[in-house]
Coordinates of C-alpha atoms in Angstrom, one line a residue:
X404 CA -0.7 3.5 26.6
X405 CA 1.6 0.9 26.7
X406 CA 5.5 1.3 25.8
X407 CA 6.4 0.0 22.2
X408 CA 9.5 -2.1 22.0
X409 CA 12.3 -1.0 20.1
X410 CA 14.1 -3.3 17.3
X411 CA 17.1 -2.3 15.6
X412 CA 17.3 -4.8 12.8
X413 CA 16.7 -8.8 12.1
X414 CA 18.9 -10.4 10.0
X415 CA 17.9 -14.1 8.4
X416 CA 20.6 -16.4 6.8
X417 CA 20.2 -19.7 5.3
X418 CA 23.0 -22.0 4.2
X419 CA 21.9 -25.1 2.7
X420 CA 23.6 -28.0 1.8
X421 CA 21.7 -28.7 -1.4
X422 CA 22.1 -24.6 -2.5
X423 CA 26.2 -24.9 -1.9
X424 CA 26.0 -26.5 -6.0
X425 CA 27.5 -23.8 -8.5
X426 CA 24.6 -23.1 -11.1
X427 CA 26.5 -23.6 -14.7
X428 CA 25.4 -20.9 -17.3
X429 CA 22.2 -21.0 -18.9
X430 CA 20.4 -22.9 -15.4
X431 CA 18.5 -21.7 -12.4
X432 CA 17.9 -23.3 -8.9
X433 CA 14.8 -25.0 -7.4
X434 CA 12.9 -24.3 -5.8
X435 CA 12.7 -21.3 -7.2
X436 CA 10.4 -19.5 -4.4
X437 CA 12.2 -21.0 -1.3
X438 CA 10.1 -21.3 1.7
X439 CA 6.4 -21.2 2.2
X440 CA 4.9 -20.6 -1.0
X441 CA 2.2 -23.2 -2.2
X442 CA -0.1 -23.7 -4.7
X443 CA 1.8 -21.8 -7.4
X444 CA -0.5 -20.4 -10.3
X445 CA 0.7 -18.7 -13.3
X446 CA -0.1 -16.9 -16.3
X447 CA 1.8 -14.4 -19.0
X448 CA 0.7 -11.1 -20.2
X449 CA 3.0 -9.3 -22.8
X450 CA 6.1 -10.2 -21.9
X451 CA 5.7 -10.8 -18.2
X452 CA 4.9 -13.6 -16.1
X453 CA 2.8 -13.2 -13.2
X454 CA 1.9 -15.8 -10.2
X455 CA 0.2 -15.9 -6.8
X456 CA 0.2 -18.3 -3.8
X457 CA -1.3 -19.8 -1.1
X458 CA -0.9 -17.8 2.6
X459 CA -3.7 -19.3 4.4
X460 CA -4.7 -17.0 7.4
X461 CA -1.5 -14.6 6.9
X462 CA -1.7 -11.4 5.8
X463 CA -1.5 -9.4 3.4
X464 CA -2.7 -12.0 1.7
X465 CA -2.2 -13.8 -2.1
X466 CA 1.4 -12.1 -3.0
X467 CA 1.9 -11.3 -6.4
X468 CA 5.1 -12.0 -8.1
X469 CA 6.2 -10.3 -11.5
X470 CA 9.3 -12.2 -13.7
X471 CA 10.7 -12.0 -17.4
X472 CA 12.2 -15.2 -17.2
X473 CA 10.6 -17.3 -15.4
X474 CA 13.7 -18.1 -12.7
X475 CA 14.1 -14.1 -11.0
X476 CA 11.1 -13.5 -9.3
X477 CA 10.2 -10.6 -7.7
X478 CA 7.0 -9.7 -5.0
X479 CA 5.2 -6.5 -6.5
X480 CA 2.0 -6.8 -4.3
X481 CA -0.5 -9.2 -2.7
X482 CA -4.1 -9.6 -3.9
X483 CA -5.6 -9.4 -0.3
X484 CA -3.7 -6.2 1.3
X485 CA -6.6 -3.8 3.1
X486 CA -8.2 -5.2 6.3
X487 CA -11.5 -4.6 4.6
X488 CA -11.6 -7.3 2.1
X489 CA -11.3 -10.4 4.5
X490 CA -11.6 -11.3 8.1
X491 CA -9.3 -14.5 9.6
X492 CA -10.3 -14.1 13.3
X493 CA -11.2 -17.3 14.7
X494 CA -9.5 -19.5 12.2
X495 CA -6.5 -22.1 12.7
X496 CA -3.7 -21.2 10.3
X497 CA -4.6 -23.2 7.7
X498 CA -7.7 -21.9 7.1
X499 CA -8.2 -18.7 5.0
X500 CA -7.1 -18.0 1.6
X501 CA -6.0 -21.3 -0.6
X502 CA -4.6 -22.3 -3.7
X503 CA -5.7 -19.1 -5.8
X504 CA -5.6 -19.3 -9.6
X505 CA -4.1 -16.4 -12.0
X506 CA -5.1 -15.3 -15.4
X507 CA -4.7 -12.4 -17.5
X508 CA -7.4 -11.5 -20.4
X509 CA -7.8 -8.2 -22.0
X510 CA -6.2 -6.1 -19.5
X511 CA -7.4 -7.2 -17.1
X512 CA -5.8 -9.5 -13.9
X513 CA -7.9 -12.2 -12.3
X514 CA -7.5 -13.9 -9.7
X515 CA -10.3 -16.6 -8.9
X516 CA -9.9 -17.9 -4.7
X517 CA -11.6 -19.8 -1.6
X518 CA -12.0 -17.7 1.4
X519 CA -12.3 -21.1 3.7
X520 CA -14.4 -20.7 6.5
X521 CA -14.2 -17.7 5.6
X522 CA -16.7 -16.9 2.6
X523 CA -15.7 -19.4 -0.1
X524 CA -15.5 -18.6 -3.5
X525 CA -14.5 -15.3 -5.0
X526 CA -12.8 -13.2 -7.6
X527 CA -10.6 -10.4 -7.1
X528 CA -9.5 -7.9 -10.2
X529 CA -7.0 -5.8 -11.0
X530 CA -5.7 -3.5 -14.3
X531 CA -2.0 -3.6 -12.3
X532 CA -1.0 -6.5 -10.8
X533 CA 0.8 -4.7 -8.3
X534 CA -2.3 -3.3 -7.1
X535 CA -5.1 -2.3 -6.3
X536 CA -6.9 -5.3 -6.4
X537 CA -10.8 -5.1 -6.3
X538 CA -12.6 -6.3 -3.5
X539 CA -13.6 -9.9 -3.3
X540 CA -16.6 -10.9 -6.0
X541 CA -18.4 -13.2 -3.9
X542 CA -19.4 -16.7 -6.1
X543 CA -22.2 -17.7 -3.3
X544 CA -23.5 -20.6 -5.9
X545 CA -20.2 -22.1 -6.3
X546 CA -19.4 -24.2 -3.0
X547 CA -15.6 -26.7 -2.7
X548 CA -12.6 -24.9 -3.4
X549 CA -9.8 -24.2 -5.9
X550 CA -11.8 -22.3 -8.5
X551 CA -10.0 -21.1 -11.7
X552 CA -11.6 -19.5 -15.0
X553 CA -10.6 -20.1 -18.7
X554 CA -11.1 -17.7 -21.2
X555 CA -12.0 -19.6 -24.6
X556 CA -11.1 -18.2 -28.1
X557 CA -14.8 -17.5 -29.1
X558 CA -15.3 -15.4 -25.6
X559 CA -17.0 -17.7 -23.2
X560 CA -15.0 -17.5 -19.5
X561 CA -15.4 -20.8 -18.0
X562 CA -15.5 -21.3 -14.1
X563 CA -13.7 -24.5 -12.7
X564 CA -13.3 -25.8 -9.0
X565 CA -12.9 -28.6 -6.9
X566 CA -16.9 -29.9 -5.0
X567 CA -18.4 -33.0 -3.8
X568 CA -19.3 -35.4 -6.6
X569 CA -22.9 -35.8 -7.6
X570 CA -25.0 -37.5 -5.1
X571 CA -23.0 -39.6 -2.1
X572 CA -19.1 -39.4 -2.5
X573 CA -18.4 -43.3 -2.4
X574 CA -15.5 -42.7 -0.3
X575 CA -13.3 -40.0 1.8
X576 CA -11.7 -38.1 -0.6
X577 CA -14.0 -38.6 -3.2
X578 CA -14.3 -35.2 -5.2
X579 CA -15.2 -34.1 -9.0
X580 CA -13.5 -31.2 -11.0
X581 CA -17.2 -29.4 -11.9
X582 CA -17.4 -26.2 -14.9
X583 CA -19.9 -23.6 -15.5
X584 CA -19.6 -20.7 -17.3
X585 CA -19.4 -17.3 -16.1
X586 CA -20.5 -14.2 -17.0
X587 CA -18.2 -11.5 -17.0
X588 CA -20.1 -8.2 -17.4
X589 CA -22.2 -9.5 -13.8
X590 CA -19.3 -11.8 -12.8
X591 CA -21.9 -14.2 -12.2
X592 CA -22.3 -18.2 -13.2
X593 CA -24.9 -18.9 -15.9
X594 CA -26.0 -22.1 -17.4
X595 CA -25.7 -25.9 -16.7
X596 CA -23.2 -26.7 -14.0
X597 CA -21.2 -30.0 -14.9
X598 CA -19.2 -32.4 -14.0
X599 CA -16.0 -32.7 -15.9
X600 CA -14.2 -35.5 -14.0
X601 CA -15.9 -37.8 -10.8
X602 CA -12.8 -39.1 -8.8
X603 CA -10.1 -38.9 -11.3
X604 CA -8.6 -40.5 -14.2
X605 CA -9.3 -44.4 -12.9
X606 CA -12.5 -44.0 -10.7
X607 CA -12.1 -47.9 -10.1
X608 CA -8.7 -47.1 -8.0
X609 CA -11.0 -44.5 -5.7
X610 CA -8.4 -41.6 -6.6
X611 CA -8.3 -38.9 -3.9
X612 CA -8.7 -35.5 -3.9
X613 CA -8.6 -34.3 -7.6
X614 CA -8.9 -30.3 -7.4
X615 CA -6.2 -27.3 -8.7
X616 CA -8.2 -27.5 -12.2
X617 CA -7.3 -25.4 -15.1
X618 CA -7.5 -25.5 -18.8
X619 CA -5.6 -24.9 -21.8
X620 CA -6.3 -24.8 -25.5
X621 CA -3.9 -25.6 -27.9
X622 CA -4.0 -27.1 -31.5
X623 CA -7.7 -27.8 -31.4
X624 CA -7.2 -29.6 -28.4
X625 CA -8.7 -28.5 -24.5
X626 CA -6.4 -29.6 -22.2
X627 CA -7.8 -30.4 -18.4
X628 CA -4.7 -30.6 -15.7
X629 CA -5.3 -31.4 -12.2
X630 CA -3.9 -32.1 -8.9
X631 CA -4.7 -36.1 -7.5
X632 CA -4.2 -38.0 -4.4
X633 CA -4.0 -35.2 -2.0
X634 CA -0.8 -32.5 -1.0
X635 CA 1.0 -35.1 1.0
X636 CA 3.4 -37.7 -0.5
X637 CA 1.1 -39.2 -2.8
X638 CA 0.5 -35.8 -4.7
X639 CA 0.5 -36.4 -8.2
X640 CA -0.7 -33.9 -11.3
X641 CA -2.8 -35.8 -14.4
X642 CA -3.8 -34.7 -17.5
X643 CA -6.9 -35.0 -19.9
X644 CA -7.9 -33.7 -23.2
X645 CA -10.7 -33.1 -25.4
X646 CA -11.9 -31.7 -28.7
X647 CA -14.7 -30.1 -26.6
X648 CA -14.6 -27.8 -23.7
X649 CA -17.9 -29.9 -22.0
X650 CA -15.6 -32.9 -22.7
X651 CA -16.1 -35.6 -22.6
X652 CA -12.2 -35.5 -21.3
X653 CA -9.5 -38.2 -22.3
X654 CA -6.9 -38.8 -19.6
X655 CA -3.3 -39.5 -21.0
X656 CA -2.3 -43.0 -21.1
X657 CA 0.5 -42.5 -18.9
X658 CA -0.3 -40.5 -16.2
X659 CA 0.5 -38.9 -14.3
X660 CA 2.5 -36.2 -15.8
X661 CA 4.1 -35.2 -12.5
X662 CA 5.3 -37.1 -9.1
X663 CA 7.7 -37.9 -6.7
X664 CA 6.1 -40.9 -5.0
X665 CA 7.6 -43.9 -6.5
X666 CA 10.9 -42.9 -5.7
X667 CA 13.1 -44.2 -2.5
X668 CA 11.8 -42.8 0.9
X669 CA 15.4 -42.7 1.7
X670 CA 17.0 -41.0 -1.6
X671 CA 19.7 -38.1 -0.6
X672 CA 17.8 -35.0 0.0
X673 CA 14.5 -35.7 -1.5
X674 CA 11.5 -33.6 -2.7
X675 CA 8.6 -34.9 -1.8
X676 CA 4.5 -34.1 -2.5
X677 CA 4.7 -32.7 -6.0
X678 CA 1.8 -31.8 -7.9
X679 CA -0.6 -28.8 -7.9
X680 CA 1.0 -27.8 -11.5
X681 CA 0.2 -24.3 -13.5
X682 CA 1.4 -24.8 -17.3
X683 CA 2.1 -21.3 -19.3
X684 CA 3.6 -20.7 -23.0
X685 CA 7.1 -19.2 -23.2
X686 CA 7.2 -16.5 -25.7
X687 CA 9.5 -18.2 -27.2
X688 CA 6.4 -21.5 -27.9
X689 CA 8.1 -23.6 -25.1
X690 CA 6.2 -24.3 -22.2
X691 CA 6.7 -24.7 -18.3
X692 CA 5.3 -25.5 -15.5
X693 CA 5.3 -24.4 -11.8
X694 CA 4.2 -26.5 -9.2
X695 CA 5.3 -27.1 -5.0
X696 CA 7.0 -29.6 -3.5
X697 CA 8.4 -29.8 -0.2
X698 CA 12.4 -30.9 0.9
X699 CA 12.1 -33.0 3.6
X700 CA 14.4 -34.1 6.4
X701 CA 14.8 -37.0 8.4
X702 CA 12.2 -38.6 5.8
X703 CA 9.3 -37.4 6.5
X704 CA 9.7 -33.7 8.0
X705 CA 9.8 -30.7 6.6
X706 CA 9.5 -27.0 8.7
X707 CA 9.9 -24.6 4.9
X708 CA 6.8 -25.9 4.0
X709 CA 5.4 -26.6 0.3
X710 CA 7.5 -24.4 -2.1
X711 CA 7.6 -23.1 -5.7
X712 CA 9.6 -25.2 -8.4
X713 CA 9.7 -24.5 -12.5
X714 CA 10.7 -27.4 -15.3
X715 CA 10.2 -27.7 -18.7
X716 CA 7.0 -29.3 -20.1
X717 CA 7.9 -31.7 -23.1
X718 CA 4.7 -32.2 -25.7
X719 CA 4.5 -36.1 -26.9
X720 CA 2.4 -37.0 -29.4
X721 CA 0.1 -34.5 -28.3
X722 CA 0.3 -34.6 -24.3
X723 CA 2.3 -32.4 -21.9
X724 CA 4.6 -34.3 -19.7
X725 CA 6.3 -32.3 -16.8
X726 CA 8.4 -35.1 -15.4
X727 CA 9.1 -39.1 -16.5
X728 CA 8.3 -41.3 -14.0
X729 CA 11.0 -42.6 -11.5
X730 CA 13.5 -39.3 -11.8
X731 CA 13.8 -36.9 -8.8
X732 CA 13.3 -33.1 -9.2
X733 CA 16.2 -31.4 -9.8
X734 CA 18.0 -28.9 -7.5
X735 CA 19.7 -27.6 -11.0
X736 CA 18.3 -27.3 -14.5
X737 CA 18.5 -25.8 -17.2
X738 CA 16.5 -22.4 -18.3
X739 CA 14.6 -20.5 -20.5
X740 CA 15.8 -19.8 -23.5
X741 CA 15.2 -16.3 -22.9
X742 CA 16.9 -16.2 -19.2
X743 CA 18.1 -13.2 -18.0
X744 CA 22.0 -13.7 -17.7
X745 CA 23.3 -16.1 -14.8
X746 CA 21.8 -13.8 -12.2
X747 CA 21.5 -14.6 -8.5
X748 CA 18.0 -15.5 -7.5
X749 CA 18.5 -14.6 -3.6
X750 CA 16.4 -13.6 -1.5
X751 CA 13.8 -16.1 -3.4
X752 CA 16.1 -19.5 -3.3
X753 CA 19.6 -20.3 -3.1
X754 CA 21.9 -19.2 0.1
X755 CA 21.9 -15.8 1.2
X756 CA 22.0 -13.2 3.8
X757 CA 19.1 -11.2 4.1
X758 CA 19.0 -7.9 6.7
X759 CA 16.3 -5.5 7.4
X760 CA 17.6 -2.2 9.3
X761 CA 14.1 -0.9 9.1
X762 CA 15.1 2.4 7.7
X763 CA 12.3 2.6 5.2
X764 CA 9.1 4.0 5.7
X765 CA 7.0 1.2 5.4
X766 CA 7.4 -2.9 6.1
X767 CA 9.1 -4.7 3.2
X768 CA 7.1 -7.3 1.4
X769 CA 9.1 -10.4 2.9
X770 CA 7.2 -9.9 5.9
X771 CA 3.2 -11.0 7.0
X772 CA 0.9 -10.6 10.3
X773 CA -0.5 -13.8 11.6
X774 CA -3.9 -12.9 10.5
X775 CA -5.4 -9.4 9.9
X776 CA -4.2 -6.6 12.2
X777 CA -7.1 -4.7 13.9
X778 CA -4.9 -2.1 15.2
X779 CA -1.7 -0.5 14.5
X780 CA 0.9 -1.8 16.9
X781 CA 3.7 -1.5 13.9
X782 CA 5.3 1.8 13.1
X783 CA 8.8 2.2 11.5
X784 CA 8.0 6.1 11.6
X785 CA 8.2 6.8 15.1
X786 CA 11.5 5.9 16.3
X787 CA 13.2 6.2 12.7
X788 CA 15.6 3.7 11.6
X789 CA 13.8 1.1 14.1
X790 CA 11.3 -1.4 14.4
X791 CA 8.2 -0.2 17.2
X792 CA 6.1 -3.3 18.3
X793 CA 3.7 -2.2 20.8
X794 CA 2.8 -5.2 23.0
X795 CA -0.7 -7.0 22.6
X796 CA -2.3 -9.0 25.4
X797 CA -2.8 -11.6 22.9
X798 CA 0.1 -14.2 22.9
X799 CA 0.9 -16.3 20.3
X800 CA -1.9 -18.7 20.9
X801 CA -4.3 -16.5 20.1
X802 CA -7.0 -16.9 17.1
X803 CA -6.5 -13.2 16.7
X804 CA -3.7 -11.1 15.6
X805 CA -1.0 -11.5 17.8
X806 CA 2.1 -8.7 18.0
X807 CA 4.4 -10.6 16.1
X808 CA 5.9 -10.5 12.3
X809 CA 6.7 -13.1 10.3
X810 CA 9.3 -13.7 7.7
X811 CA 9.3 -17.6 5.6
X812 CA 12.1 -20.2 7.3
X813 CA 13.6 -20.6 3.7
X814 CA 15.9 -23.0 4.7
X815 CA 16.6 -26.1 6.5
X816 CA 20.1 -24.7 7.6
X817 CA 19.5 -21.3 9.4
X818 CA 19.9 -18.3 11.4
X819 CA 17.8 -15.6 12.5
X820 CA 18.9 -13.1 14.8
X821 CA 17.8 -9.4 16.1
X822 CA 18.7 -6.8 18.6
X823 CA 16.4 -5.3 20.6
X824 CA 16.5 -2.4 23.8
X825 CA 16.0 -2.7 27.0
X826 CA 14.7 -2.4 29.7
X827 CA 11.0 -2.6 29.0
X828 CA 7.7 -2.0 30.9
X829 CA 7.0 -4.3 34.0
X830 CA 4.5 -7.0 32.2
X831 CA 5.9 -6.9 28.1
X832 CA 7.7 -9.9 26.9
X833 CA 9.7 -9.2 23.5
X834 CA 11.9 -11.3 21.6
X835 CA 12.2 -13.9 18.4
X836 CA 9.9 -16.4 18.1
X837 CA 9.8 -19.3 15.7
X838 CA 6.0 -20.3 14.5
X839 CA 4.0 -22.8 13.1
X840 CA 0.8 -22.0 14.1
X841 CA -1.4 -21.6 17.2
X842 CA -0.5 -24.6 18.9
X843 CA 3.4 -25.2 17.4
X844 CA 5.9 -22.3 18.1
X845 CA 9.0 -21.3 20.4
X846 CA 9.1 -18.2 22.0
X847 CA 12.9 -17.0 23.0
X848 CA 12.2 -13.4 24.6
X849 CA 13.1 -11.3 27.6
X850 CA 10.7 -10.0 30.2
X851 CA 11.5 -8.1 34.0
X852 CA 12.8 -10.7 36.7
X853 CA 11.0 -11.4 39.7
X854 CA 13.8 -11.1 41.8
X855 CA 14.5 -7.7 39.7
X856 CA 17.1 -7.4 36.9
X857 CA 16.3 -8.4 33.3
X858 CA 15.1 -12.5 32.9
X859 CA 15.5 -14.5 29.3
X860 CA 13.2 -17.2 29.0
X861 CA 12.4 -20.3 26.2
X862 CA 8.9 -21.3 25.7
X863 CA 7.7 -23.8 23.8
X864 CA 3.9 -25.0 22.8
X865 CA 3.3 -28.2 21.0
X866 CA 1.0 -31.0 21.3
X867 CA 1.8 -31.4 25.2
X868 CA 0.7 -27.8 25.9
X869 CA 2.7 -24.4 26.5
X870 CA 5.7 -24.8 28.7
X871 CA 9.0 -22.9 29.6
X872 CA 11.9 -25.0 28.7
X873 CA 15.3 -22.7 29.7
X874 CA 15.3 -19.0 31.8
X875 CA 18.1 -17.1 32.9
X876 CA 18.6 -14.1 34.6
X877 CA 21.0 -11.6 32.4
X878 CA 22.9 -8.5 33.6
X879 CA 21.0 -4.6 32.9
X880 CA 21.8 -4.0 29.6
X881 CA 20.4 -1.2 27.0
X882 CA 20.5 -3.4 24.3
X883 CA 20.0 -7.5 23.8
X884 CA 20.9 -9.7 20.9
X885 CA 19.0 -13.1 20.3
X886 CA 19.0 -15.8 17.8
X887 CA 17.6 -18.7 16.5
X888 CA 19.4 -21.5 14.7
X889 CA 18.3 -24.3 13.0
X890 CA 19.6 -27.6 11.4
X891 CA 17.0 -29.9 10.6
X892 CA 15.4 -31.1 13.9
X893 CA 18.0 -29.2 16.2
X894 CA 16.9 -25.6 16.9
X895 CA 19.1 -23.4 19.2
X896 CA 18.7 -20.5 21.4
X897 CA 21.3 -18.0 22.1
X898 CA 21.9 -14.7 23.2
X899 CA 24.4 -11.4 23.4
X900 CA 24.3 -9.2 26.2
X901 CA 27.2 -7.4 24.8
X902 CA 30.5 -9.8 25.7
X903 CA 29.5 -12.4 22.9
X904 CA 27.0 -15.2 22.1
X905 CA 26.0 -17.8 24.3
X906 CA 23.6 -20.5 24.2
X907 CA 20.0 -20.5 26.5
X908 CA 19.2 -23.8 25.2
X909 CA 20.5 -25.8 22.4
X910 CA 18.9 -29.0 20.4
X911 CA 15.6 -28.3 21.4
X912 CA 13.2 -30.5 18.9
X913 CA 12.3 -28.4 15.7
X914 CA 10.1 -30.8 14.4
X915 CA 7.4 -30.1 15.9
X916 CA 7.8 -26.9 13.7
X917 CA 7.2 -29.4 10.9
X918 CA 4.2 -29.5 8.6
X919 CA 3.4 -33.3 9.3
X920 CA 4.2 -32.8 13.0
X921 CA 1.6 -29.4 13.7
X922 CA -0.6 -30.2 10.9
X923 CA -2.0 -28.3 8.3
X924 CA -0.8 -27.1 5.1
X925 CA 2.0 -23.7 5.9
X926 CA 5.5 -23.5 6.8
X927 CA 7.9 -22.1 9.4
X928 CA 8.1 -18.6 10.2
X929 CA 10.0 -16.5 11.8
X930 CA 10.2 -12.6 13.4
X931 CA 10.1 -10.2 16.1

């Protein structure tokens, strides 16, 4: 069997800019979930808030988070944590699990989800939102994506989600927000299947993408909110109403109710790509919404991916409105009424330093396999108080599971570092890599020397193909230190063989760590 490598900690730090403001009393900081955490969805039981995201083809899968308040968040779970219930080999990061949609009737936890490409539509349950979750409820009638339920006042449950219009879409991008109503002794949809809204809220503008549906009811009205012109810059979120739940649906005269696209490309430290709101009811009667956006640098990068922000929603004459257009998103607002005192909301947002001596028995929550483990080459039991990797033959190319943990890049401004011993078997290569996906990641490890001795090495793999960019050959040591930092675009490479930090390689190009630059919809990650 092959040797396991040995880790003795990683340690993470961010430290940006934007996050150096002092919060005054009474406010939080945006984002509040720093890092890759799209698609936000949100509901309240009792006196708890509770709300998932996207993770795509990471795993454990869906986590859960639990709050009072609304600001301190805190993981308790993830909907999709057994190997049993889904299956991601094969699929391009971006595949998998998105945009899954929260609600809490009865108590009971739902959580309705598309398995893409790999078994569409489902419904998980749970009594605990910590856990267990039920295995997925397969919806095989139901194609698209983004499904969500409502659960009416007379005790109908209503099934929502995202398909191709009726007949030929008359253009790319052309989608309908479709309802039909579920069943929820058979969790099965019953009934007339209909369309709620074809295109969006002005057809004759061929709006993109409308999908993220969910409604609300209040004061006799049924509120539709959606998620228009697709998760890139021109995201937007409208709303409609109706006296009905079939509709026919109103959209608000000034829509949308949420977006960042008619500001200045070239505004200080923008947020870009909001939209995909959730709305939920204080306790106190207010209401707020969560939603992602991204912070981009240079314009049009950004490496931490599509994150979790909260504002207030203000009710005029009748219609929710999360944002006036023309102002930015702000970094610092205030809170909820019922906040929990000025408390620091590290490790979710804001700068911190975050260390794992891997001294527990089991992995913390903060970190995820790229896809679903088939084996156990983890163990934090059998050299206590460290880290065991044993080495895969798949790299980080692979469409499998690859030997490699991930933790969210957070931050634009970072550092992630790690110690690890040496020597290791003839053929392993350990170290810290920085990933994107399949195709987009650096690799900064240690392997045995040709020539004998102990080599480090930089590789990189982008859209010109896998290459190593630095090597040098280090002195027999027992133990190695590496890190990776990162400023924007400017990643660098260093090491420790005991006499202090030097550099392998410094401003290497971190964009192509970027979403816009590797494609798909995740951020930055980052491990052993």
């Amino acid at each position: 069997a092959q040797e396991p490598v040995l880790f003795d900690w990683f340690e993470y730090r961010g430290n940006d800019a934007v996050f150096d403001t002092p919060v005054p009393a009474g406010s939080y900081r945006n984002p509040i979930l720093a890092g890759f955490h799209p698609d936000p969805s949100i509901t309240r039981a009792g006196d708890r808030f509770y709300l998932v995201t996207s993770s795509f083809a990471f795993f454990p899968g869906i986590p859960v988070f639990e709050s009072t308040d609304l600001v301190h968040w805190k993981q308790i779970g993830n909907v999709i944590d057994r190997p049993s219930q889904l299956d991601f080999d094969g699929l391009g990061m971006s595949r998998g699990v998105f945009a899954p949609a929260i609600e809490y009737h009865d108590g009971t936890f739902y959580v309705a989800n598309t398995a893409v490409d790999s078994g569409g539509n489902f419904i998980a349950t749970a009594k605990n939102p910590a856990g267990p979750w039920s295995d997925p409820i397969w919806l095989p009638t139901i194609g698209g994506i983004d499904p969500s339920l409502f659960f009416d006042e007379d005790g109908r449950v209503y099934l929502l989600n995202n398909d191709a219009p009726v007949g030929t879409p008359r253009y790319d991008g052309h989608r309908a927000i479709w309802m039909q109503e579920l069943e929820l002794a058979t969790m099965k949809p019953v009934g007339r299947r209909e369309v709620l809204i074809d295109g969006g809220v002005d057809p004759s503008k061929n709006p993109i993408w409308i999908e993220g549906p969910h409604i609300y009811k209040r004061e006799g009205w049924y509120y539709l909110n959606s998620a228009e012109g697709g998760t890139g810059p021109q995201h937007s979120q409208v709303i409609l109403r109706s006296r009905n739940v079939w509709g026919p649906y109103q959209p608000y005269g000034r829509n949308p109710i949420l977006t960042q696209r008619d500001l200045p490309a070239d505004r200080v430290h923008p947020i870009t790509n909001a939209g995909h709101a959730d709305l939920v009811e204080g306790p106190d009667g207010r209401w707020w919404a969560t939603f992602l956006a991204s912070r981009n640098y240079e314009q049009q990068h950004y490496n931490t991916g599509r994150e979790t922000f909260l504002l207030p929603v203000a009710w005029k004459d009748g219609w929710p409105v999360i944002l006036e257009p023309g102002l930015e998103i702000p970094y610092v607002a205030p809170g909820p009424a019922f906040m929990a005192k000025a408390g620091n909301q590290s490790p979710s947002t804001g700068n911190f330093t975050w260390r794992d001596e891997f001294d527990q028995p089991e992995l913390g929550k903060a970190w995820m396999f790229v896809r679903v483990p088939k084996q156990d080459w983890v163990s934090l039991t059998s050299h206590p108080g460290q880290l065991a990797i044993t080495p895969l033959s798949e790299g980080l190319d692979t469409l499998r599971n690859p030997a490699f943990l991930a933790r969210r890049q957070q931050h634009t401004t970072f550092e992630a570092s790690t110690e690890l011993r040496l020597p290791m078997e003839a053929g392993t290569e350990a170290g810290i890599a920085a990933f994107q996906n399949e195709t987009h990641w650096y690799f900064l490890g240690v392997r045995h020397a040709k020539q004998g001795g102990q080599e480090l090495f930089l590789e990189r793999s982008s859209s010109a193909g896998e290459q190593i960019v630095a090597t040098a050959v280090i002195p027999d040591v027992d133990r190695l230190q590496l890190k990776i930092e990162g400023a924007g675009s400017d990643y660098s490479f260093g090491f420790n063989t005991g006499s202090g930090w030097q550099w392998l390689k410094q401003d290497e190009d971190g964009s192509i760590l970027s979403t816009d630059v590797a494609g798909g919809f995740i951020g930055a990650v980052l491990g052993p």
